[in-house]
PDB file of C-alpha atoms in Angstrom:
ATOM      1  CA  UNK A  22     113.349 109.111 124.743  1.00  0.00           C
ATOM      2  CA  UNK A  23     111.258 112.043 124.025  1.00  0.00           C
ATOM      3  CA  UNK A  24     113.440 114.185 121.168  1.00  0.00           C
ATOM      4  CA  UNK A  25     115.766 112.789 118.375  1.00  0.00           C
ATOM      5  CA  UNK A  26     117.980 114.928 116.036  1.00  0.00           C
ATOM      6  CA  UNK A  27     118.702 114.143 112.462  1.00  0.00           C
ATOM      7  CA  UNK A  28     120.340 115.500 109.824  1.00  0.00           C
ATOM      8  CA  UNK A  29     117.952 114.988 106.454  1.00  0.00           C
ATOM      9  CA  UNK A  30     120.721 115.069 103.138  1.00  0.00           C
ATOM     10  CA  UNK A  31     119.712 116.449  99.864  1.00  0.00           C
ATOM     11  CA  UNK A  32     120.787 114.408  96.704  1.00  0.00           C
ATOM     12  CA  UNK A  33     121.579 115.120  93.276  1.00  0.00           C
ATOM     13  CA  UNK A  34     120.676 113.772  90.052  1.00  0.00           C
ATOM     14  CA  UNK A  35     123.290 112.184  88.260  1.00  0.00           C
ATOM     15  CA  UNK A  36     121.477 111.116  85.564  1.00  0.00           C
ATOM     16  CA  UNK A  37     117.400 111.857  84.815  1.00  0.00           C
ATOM     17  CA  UNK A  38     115.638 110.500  82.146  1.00  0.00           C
ATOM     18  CA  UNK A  39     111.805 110.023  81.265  1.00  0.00           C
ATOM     19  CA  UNK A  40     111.529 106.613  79.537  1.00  0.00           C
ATOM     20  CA  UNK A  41     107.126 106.731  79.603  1.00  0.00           C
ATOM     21  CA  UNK A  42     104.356 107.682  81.892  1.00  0.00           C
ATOM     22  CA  UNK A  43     101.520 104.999  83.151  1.00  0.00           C
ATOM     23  CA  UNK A  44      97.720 105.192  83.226  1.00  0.00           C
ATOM     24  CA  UNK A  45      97.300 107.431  85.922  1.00  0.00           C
ATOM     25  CA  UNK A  46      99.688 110.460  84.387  1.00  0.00           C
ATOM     26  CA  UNK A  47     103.262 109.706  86.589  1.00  0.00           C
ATOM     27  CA  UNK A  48     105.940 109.976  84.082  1.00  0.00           C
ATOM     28  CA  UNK A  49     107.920 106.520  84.348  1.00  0.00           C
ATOM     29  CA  UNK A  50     112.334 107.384  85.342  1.00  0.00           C
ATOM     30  CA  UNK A  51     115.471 105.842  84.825  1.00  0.00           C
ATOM     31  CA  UNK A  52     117.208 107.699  87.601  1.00  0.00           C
ATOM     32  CA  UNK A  53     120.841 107.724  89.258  1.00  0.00           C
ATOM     33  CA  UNK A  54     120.265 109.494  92.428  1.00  0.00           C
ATOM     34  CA  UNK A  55     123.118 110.563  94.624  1.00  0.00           C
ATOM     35  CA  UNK A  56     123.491 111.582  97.948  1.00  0.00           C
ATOM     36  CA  UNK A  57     125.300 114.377  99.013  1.00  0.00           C
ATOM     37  CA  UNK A  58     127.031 116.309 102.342  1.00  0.00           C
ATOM     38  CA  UNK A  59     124.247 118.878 102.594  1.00  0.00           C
ATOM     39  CA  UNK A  60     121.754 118.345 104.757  1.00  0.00           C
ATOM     40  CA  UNK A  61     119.099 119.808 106.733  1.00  0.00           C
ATOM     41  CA  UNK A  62     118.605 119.450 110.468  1.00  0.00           C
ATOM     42  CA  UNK A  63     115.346 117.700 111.797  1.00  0.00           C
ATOM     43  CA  UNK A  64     114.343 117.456 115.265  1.00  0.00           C
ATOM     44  CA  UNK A  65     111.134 115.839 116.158  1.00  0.00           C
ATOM     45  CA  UNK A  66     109.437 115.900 119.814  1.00  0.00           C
ATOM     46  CA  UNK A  67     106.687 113.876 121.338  1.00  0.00           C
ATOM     47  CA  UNK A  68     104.554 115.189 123.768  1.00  0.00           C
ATOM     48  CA  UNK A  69     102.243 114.543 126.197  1.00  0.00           C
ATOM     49  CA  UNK A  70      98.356 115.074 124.920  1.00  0.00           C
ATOM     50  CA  UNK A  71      96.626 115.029 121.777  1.00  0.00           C
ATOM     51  CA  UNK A  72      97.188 118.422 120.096  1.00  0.00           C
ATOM     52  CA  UNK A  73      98.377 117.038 116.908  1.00  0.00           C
ATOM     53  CA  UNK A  74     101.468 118.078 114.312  1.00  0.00           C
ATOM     54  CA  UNK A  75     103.005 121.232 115.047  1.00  0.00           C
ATOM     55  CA  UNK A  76     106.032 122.499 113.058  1.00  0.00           C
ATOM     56  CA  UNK A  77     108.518 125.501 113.072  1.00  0.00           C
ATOM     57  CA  UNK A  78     110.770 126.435 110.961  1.00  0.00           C
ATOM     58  CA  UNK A  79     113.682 128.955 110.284  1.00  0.00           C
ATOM     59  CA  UNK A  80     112.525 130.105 106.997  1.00  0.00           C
ATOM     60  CA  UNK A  81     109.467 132.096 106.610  1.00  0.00           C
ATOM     61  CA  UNK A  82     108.123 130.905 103.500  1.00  0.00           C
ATOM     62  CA  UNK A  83     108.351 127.251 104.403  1.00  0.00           C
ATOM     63  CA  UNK A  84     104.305 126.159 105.094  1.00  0.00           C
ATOM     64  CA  UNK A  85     104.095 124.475 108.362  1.00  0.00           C
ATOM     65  CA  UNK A  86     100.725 123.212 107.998  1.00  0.00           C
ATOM     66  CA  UNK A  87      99.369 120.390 105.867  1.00  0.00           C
ATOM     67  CA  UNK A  88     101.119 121.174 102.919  1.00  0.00           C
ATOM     68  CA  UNK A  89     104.367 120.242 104.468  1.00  0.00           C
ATOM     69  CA  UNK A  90     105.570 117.042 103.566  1.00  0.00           C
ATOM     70  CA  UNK A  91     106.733 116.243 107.380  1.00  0.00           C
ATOM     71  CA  UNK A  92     103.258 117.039 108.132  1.00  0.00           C
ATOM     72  CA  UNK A  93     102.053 114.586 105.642  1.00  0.00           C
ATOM     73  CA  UNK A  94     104.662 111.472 106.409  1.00  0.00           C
ATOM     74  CA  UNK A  95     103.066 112.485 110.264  1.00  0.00           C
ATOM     75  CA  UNK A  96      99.969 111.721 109.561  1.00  0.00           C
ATOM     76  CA  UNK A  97     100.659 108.513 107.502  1.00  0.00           C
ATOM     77  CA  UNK A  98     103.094 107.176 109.941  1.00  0.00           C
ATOM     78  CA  UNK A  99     100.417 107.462 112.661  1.00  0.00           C
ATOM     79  CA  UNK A 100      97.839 105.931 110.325  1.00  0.00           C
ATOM     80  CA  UNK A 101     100.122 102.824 109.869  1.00  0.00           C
ATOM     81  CA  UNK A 102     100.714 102.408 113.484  1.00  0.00           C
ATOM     82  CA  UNK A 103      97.309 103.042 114.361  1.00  0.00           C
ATOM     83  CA  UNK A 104      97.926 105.256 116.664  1.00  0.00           C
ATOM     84  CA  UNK A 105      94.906 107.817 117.082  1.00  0.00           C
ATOM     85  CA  UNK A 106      95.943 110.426 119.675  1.00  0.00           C
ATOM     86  CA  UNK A 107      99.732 112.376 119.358  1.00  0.00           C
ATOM     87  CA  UNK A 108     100.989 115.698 119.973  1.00  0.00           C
ATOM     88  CA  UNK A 109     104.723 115.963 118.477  1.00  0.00           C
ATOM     89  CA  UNK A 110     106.249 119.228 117.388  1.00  0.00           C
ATOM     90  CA  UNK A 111     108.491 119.180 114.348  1.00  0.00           C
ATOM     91  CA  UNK A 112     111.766 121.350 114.043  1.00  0.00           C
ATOM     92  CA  UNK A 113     113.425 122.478 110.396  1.00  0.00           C
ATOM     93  CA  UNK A 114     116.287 124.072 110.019  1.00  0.00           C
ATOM     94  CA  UNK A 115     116.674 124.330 106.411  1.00  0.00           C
ATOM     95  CA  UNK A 116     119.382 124.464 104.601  1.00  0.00           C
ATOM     96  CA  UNK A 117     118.343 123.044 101.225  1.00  0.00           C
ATOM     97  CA  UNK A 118     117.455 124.909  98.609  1.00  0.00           C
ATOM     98  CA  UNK A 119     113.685 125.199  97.988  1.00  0.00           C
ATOM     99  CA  UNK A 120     112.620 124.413  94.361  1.00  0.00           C
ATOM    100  CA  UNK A 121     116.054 123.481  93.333  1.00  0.00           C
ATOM    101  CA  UNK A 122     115.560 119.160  92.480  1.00  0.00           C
ATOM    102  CA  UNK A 123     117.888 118.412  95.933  1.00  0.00           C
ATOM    103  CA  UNK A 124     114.997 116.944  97.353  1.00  0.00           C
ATOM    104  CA  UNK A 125     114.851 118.846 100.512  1.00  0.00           C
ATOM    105  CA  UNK A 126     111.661 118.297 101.449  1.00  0.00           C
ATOM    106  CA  UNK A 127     111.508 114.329 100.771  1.00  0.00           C
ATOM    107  CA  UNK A 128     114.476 114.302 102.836  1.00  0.00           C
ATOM    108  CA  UNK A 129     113.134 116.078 105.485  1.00  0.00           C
ATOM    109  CA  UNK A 130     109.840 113.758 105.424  1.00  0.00           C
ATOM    110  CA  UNK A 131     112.181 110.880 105.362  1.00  0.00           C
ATOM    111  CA  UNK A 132     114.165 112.114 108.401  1.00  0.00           C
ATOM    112  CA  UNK A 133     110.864 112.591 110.380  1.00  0.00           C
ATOM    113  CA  UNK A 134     109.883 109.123 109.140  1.00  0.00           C
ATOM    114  CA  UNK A 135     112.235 107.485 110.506  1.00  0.00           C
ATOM    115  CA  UNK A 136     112.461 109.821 113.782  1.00  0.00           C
ATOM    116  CA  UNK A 137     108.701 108.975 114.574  1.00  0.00           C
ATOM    117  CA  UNK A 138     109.912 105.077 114.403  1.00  0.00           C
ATOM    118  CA  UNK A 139     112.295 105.256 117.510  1.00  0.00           C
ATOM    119  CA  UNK A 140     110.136 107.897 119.725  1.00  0.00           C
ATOM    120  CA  UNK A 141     107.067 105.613 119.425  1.00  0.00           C
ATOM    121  CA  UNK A 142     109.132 102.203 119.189  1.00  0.00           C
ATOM    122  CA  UNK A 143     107.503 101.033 115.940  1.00  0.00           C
ATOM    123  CA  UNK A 144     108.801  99.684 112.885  1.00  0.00           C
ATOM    124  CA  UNK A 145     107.677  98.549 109.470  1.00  0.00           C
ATOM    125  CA  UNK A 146     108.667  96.097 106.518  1.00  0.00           C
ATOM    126  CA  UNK A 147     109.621  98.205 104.018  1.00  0.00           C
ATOM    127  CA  UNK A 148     107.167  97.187 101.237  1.00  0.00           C
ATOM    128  CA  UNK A 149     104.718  98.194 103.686  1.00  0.00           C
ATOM    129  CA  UNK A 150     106.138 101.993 104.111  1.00  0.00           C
ATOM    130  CA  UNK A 151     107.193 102.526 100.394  1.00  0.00           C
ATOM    131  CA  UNK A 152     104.366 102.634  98.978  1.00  0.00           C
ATOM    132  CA  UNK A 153     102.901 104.681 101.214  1.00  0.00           C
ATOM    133  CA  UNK A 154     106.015 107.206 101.630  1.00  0.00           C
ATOM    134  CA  UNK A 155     106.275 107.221  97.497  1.00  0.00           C
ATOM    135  CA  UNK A 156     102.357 108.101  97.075  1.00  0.00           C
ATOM    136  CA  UNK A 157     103.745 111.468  99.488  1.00  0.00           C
ATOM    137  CA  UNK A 158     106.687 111.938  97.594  1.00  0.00           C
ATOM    138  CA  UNK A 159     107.885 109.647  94.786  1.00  0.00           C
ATOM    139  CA  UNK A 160     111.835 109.923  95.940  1.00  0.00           C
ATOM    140  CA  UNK A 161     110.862 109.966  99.977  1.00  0.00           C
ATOM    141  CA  UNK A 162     111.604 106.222 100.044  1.00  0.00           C
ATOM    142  CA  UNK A 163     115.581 106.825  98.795  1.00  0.00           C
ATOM    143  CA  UNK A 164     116.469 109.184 101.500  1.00  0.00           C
ATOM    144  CA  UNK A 165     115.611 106.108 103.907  1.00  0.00           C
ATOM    145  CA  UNK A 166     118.933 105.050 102.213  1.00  0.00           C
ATOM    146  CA  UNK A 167     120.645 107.611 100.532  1.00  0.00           C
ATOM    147  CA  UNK A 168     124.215 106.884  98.919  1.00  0.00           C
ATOM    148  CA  UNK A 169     123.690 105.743  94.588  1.00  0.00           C
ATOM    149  CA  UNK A 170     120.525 103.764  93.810  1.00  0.00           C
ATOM    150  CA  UNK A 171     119.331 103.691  90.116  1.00  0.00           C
ATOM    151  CA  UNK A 172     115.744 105.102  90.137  1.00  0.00           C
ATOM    152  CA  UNK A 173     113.562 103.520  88.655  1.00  0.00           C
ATOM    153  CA  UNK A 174     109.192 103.270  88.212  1.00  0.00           C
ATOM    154  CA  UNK A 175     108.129 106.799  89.570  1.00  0.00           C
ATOM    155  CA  UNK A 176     111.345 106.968  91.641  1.00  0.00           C
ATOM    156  CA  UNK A 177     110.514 104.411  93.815  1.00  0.00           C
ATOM    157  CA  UNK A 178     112.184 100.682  93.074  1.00  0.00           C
ATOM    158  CA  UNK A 179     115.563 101.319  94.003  1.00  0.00           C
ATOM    159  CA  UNK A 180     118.519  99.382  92.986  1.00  0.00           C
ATOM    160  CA  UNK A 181     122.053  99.664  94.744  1.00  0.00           C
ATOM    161  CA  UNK A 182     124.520 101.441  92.310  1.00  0.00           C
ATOM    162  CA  UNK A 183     128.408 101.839  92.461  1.00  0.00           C
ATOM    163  CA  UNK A 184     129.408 104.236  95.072  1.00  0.00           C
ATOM    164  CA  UNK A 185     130.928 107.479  93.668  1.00  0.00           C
ATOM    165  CA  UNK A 186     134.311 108.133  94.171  1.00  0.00           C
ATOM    166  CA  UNK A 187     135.629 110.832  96.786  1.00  0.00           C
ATOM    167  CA  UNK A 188     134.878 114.231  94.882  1.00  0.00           C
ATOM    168  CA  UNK A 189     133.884 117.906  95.271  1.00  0.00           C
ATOM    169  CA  UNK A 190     130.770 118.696  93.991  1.00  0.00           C
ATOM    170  CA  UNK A 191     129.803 122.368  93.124  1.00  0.00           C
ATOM    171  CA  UNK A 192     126.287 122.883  93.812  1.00  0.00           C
ATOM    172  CA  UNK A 193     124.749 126.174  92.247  1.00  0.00           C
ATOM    173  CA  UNK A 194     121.415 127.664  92.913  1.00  0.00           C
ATOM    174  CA  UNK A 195     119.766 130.797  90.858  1.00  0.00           C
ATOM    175  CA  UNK A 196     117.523 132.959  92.547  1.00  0.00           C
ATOM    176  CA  UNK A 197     114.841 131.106  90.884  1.00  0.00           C
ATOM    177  CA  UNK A 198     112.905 128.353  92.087  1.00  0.00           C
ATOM    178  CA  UNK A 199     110.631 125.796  90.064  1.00  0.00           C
ATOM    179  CA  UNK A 200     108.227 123.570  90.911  1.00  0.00           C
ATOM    180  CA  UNK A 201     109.338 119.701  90.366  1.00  0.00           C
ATOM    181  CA  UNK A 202     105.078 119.066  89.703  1.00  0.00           C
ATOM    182  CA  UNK A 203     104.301 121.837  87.919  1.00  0.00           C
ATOM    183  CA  UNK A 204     107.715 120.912  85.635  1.00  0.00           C
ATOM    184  CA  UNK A 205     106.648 117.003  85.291  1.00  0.00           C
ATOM    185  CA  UNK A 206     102.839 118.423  83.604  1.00  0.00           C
ATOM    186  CA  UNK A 207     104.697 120.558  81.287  1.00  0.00           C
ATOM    187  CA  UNK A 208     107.079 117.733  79.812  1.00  0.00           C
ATOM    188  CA  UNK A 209     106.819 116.914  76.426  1.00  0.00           C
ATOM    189  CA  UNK A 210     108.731 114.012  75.935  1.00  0.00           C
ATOM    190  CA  UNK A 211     108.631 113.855  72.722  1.00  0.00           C
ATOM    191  CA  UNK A 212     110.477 117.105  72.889  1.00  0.00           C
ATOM    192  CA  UNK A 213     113.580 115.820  74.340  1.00  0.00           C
ATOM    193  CA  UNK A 214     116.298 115.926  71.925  1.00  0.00           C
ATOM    194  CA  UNK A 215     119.223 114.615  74.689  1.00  0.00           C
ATOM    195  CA  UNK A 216     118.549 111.978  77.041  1.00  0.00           C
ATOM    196  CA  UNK A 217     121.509 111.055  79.249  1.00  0.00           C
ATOM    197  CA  UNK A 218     123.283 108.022  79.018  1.00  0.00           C
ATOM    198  CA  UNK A 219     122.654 106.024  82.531  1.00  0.00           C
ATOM    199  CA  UNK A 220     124.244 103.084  81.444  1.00  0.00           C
ATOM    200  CA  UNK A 221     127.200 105.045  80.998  1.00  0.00           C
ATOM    201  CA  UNK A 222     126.339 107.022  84.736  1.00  0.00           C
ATOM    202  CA  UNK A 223     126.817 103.430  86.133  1.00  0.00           C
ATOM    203  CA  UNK A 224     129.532 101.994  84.189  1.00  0.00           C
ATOM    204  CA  UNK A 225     131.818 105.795  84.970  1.00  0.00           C
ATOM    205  CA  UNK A 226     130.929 104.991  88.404  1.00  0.00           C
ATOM    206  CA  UNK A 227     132.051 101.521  88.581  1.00  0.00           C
ATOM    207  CA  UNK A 228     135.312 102.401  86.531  1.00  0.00           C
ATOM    208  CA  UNK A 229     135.725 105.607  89.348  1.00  0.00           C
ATOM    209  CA  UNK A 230     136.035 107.925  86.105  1.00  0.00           C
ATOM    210  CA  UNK A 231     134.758 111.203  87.042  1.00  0.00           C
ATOM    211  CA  UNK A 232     135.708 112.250  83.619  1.00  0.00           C
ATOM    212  CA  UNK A 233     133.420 109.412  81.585  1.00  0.00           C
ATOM    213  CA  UNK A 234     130.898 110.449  84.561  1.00  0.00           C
ATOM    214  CA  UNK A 235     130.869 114.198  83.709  1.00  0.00           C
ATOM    215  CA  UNK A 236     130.302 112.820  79.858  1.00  0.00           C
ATOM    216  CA  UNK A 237     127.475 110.771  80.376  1.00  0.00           C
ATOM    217  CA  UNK A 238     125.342 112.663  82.904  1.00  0.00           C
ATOM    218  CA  UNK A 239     122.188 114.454  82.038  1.00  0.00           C
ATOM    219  CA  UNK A 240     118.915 115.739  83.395  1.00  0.00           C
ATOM    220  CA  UNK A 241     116.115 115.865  81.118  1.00  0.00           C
ATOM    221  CA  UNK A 242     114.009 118.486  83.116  1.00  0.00           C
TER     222      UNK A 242
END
């Protein structure tokens, strides 16, 4: 096996909330994240030689050198397997909105992640790829699973959460794009006037109440 084809799904925040921030400057979440139908389609190739990461991609402003996440979740996948010479050329077709919190890009990385695993026959316990994946791209390690998880830490302990109910979900995206960092260093937290209710998030969800759901959502970004 030399090429494998995924589709990378974006999610959506059902509820967001900043509950602190350690040492080292990460704001600390309490998270509902949510998978969703969208996706974005990955295909990864390995090749013969040792030329490296190459990726294309439909869009034009997408970077496809090393500031591409793919490109980065490359590297780090080779670096755990300790494998010193590749040459694999990565595909995106995106879909996704850029800039828009779906989490395109940790999907993607995610996708490639787990693409590089079959076409080199390696696997890893998963405390051993978290943290590695999450220093990349704090919600990388949830699009390994995808469905509801409560989000917690940075984004990266995960806890299984009720499965939402079968719904429609209108996704709308502005012309404008923002930058999920640059957002983050510009939080004041003590600025937040309306933090969602993600006890609530979870409870609507268990209960299948889109209604209580739609009440006790929020995103403080």
């Amino acid at each position: 096996m030399n090429i494998v084809t995924l589709r990378a799904y974006a999610k959506i925040n059902l509820s967001l909330d900043v509950v602190g921030r350690r040492e080292d400057g990460y704001h600390l979440l309490e998270s509902v994240f949510q998978g969703v139908s969208l996706y974005d389609g990955v295909r990864v190739r390995r090749e013969n030689g040792g030329g490296g990461i190459r990726i294309r991609c439909n869009l034009p402003y997408i970077p496809t050198d090393g500031r591409n996440i793919v490109y980065k979740v490359a590297e780090a996948f080779f670096k755990l397997a300790g494998i010193r010479q590749y040459q694999l050329t990565i595909e995106l077709h995106k879909t996704i909105p850029s800039g828009a919190g779906f989490g395109g890009g940790s999907a993607d990385g995610a996708a490639v992640f787990s693409a590089l695993c079959r076409l080199y026959r390696v696997s890893f316990p998963i405390s051993k790829a978290i943290p590695v994946l999450s220093a990349i791209g704090a919600d990388i390690p949830f699009f390994l699973y995808s469905g509801t998880m409560l989000a917690t830490g940075i984004g990266e302990i995960l806890t299984p959460a009720p499965a939402l109910k079968n719904c429609v979900i209108v996704l709308a995206k502005p012309r404008a794009s923002v930058s999920t960092k640059i957002i983050f260093q510009k939080l004041g937290e003590a600025g937040i006037a309306n933090h969602p209710d993600t006890p609530g998030v979870l409870t609507a969800l268990q209960a299948g109440n889109l209604r209580a759901l739609g009440q006790a959502a929020g995103n403080v970004l």
